[in-house]
Amino acid sequence: MSQLAQCNDLFLKFDEKIKLKPGKKESLRTSRNALREKIKDYFAETLKVSKPKFWGQGSYMMNTTIEPIEGEYDIDDGVYLMHLASEKEEDWPATSTVHNWIVKAVDGHTNTPPKDKNTCVRVIYKNDYHVDLPIYIKPEDAEHPKLAHKTKGWIDSDPKALTNWFNDEVKNKGDQLKRIVRYFKAWKDYKKGDDKFPSGMIFTILAANHFVEGYEEDDDSAFVATAQEIYDQLNSSFSLKRPVFPEEELLDEWSETAKTNFLNKLSNLIKQGQKALETEDKKEAADIWRKIFGDRFPEYTPPEERMDKGYALQTSKPAVLGNHGRSS
């Protein structure tokens, strides 16, 4: 009986290539901490009020950040103005005011002026990465904080709850879930072009909701199976609720055209992925995956070709191939 190609080892190499490297992670952490000190100093010395507290959020805290093919890395660091949270919301400062405080606190920290966006203040580092600083207030007796939206005022938002939810999902389902999220982000990064794709947060929730267990040592099968579950759900009902407070609908702004285009792309991913899973030729399977993910996905060189190229003395242990739940 012929054995199907198994590309788990290539997927693991791909994951190492796309995920945030330790040096970059440390650089982001250093920049984040420097901004925290700058903001604390501004509040203490200029505003003469208590210093804010900070909590990291988003993909950085979930360990699902990927290196973009082009463009900037990002990190989200929540600024919590606990000391300004009086019981009555009408006594809180205007959201435009607190945005202005953070802009002034970080202005001049980098050569590029900070961007005052609706939901955060963005600090840009040499077109390499940026730090987003969303601003929150949370009264002592409140269960959830509120976000300073520059035009909508104080709105419900609790990113810590989402981070905790995802980390609990990983505890229950294993680290493979984080890799699956990174694969979806890498697929989006390579394929997005001008078309609308789900945000990284939405891919994270979809992958956790529809993660298919049973392929612990078979990332290629796990990825295709999870993509199929996501497709089936969205094709039936193009809807996704945030799993934690505030439990709003996350896909309600998608046009019918955008929905159709994305479902077509997802369907094609599944068909091509299934083709890769069903081939007996590992080089052919790897070539299919490279069409899905781009040339960051590693090529496969058969052992006989490696010998022809003078790699016969390599001492690395060969990968053990197996079906891992596939039918042959």
PDB file of N, CA and C in Angstrom, residues 18 23 78 99 155 171 177 199 201 216 224 291 296 302 320:
ATOM      1  N   ILE A  18       7.842  31.963  10.240  1.00  0.00           N
ATOM      2  CA  ILE A  18       6.858  33.059  10.244  1.00  0.00           C
ATOM      3  C   ILE A  18       6.619  33.646  11.629  1.00  0.00           C
ATOM      4  N   GLY A  23      14.541  37.698  19.296  1.00  0.00           N
ATOM      5  CA  GLY A  23      15.172  39.018  19.268  1.00  0.00           C
ATOM      6  C   GLY A  23      14.178  40.125  18.975  1.00  0.00           C
ATOM      7  N   GLY A  78      -2.449  48.127  26.426  1.00  0.00           N
ATOM      8  CA  GLY A  78      -3.544  48.902  26.980  1.00  0.00           C
ATOM      9  C   GLY A  78      -3.101  49.838  28.089  1.00  0.00           C
ATOM     10  N   HIS A  99      -7.012  60.898  24.770  1.00  0.00           N
ATOM     11  CA  HIS A  99      -6.187  60.640  23.579  1.00  0.00           C
ATOM     12  C   HIS A  99      -5.091  61.689  23.476  1.00  0.00           C
ATOM     13  N   ILE A 155     -16.700  53.258  25.099  1.00  0.00           N
ATOM     14  CA  ILE A 155     -17.454  52.103  24.603  1.00  0.00           C
ATOM     15  C   ILE A 155     -16.996  50.827  25.306  1.00  0.00           C
ATOM     16  N   LYS A 171      -4.672  25.946  26.525  1.00  0.00           N
ATOM     17  CA  LYS A 171      -4.443  24.988  27.615  1.00  0.00           C
ATOM     18  C   LYS A 171      -5.224  23.704  27.384  1.00  0.00           C
ATOM     19  N   LEU A 177      -2.848  24.699  18.399  1.00  0.00           N
ATOM     20  CA  LEU A 177      -3.833  25.729  18.072  1.00  0.00           C
ATOM     21  C   LEU A 177      -3.159  27.051  17.729  1.00  0.00           C
ATOM     22  N   SER A 199      -9.848  39.793  10.110  1.00  0.00           N
ATOM     23  CA  SER A 199      -8.729  40.302  10.897  1.00  0.00           C
ATOM     24  C   SER A 199      -8.031  39.149  11.609  1.00  0.00           C
ATOM     25  N   MET A 201      -7.639  38.869  14.749  1.00  0.00           N
ATOM     26  CA  MET A 201      -8.466  38.503  15.899  1.00  0.00           C
ATOM     27  C   MET A 201      -9.582  37.552  15.484  1.00  0.00           C
ATOM     28  N   GLU A 216      -2.376  15.666  16.354  1.00  0.00           N
ATOM     29  CA  GLU A 216      -1.374  16.346  17.173  1.00  0.00           C
ATOM     30  C   GLU A 216      -0.015  16.445  16.498  1.00  0.00           C
ATOM     31  N   VAL A 224      -6.040  21.799   7.416  1.00  0.00           N
ATOM     32  CA  VAL A 224      -7.095  21.609   6.416  1.00  0.00           C
ATOM     33  C   VAL A 224      -8.419  21.264   7.086  1.00  0.00           C
ATOM     34  N   LYS A 291       2.314  27.159  -3.087  1.00  0.00           N
ATOM     35  CA  LYS A 291       1.347  27.973  -3.829  1.00  0.00           C
ATOM     36  C   LYS A 291       0.312  28.592  -2.884  1.00  0.00           C
ATOM     37  N   ARG A 296       7.895  31.343   1.466  1.00  0.00           N
ATOM     38  CA  ARG A 296       8.393  31.171   2.829  1.00  0.00           C
ATOM     39  C   ARG A 296       8.183  29.731   3.297  1.00  0.00           C
ATOM     40  N   PRO A 302      14.109  15.593  -2.160  1.00  0.00           N
ATOM     41  CA  PRO A 302      14.188  14.151  -1.904  1.00  0.00           C
ATOM     42  C   PRO A 302      15.607  13.729  -1.540  1.00  0.00           C
ATOM     43  N   VAL A 320      10.281  11.029  10.295  1.00  0.00           N
ATOM     44  CA  VAL A 320       9.538   9.780  10.215  1.00  0.00           C
ATOM     45  C   VAL A 320       8.193  10.091   9.581  1.00  0.00           C
TER      46      VAL A 320
END
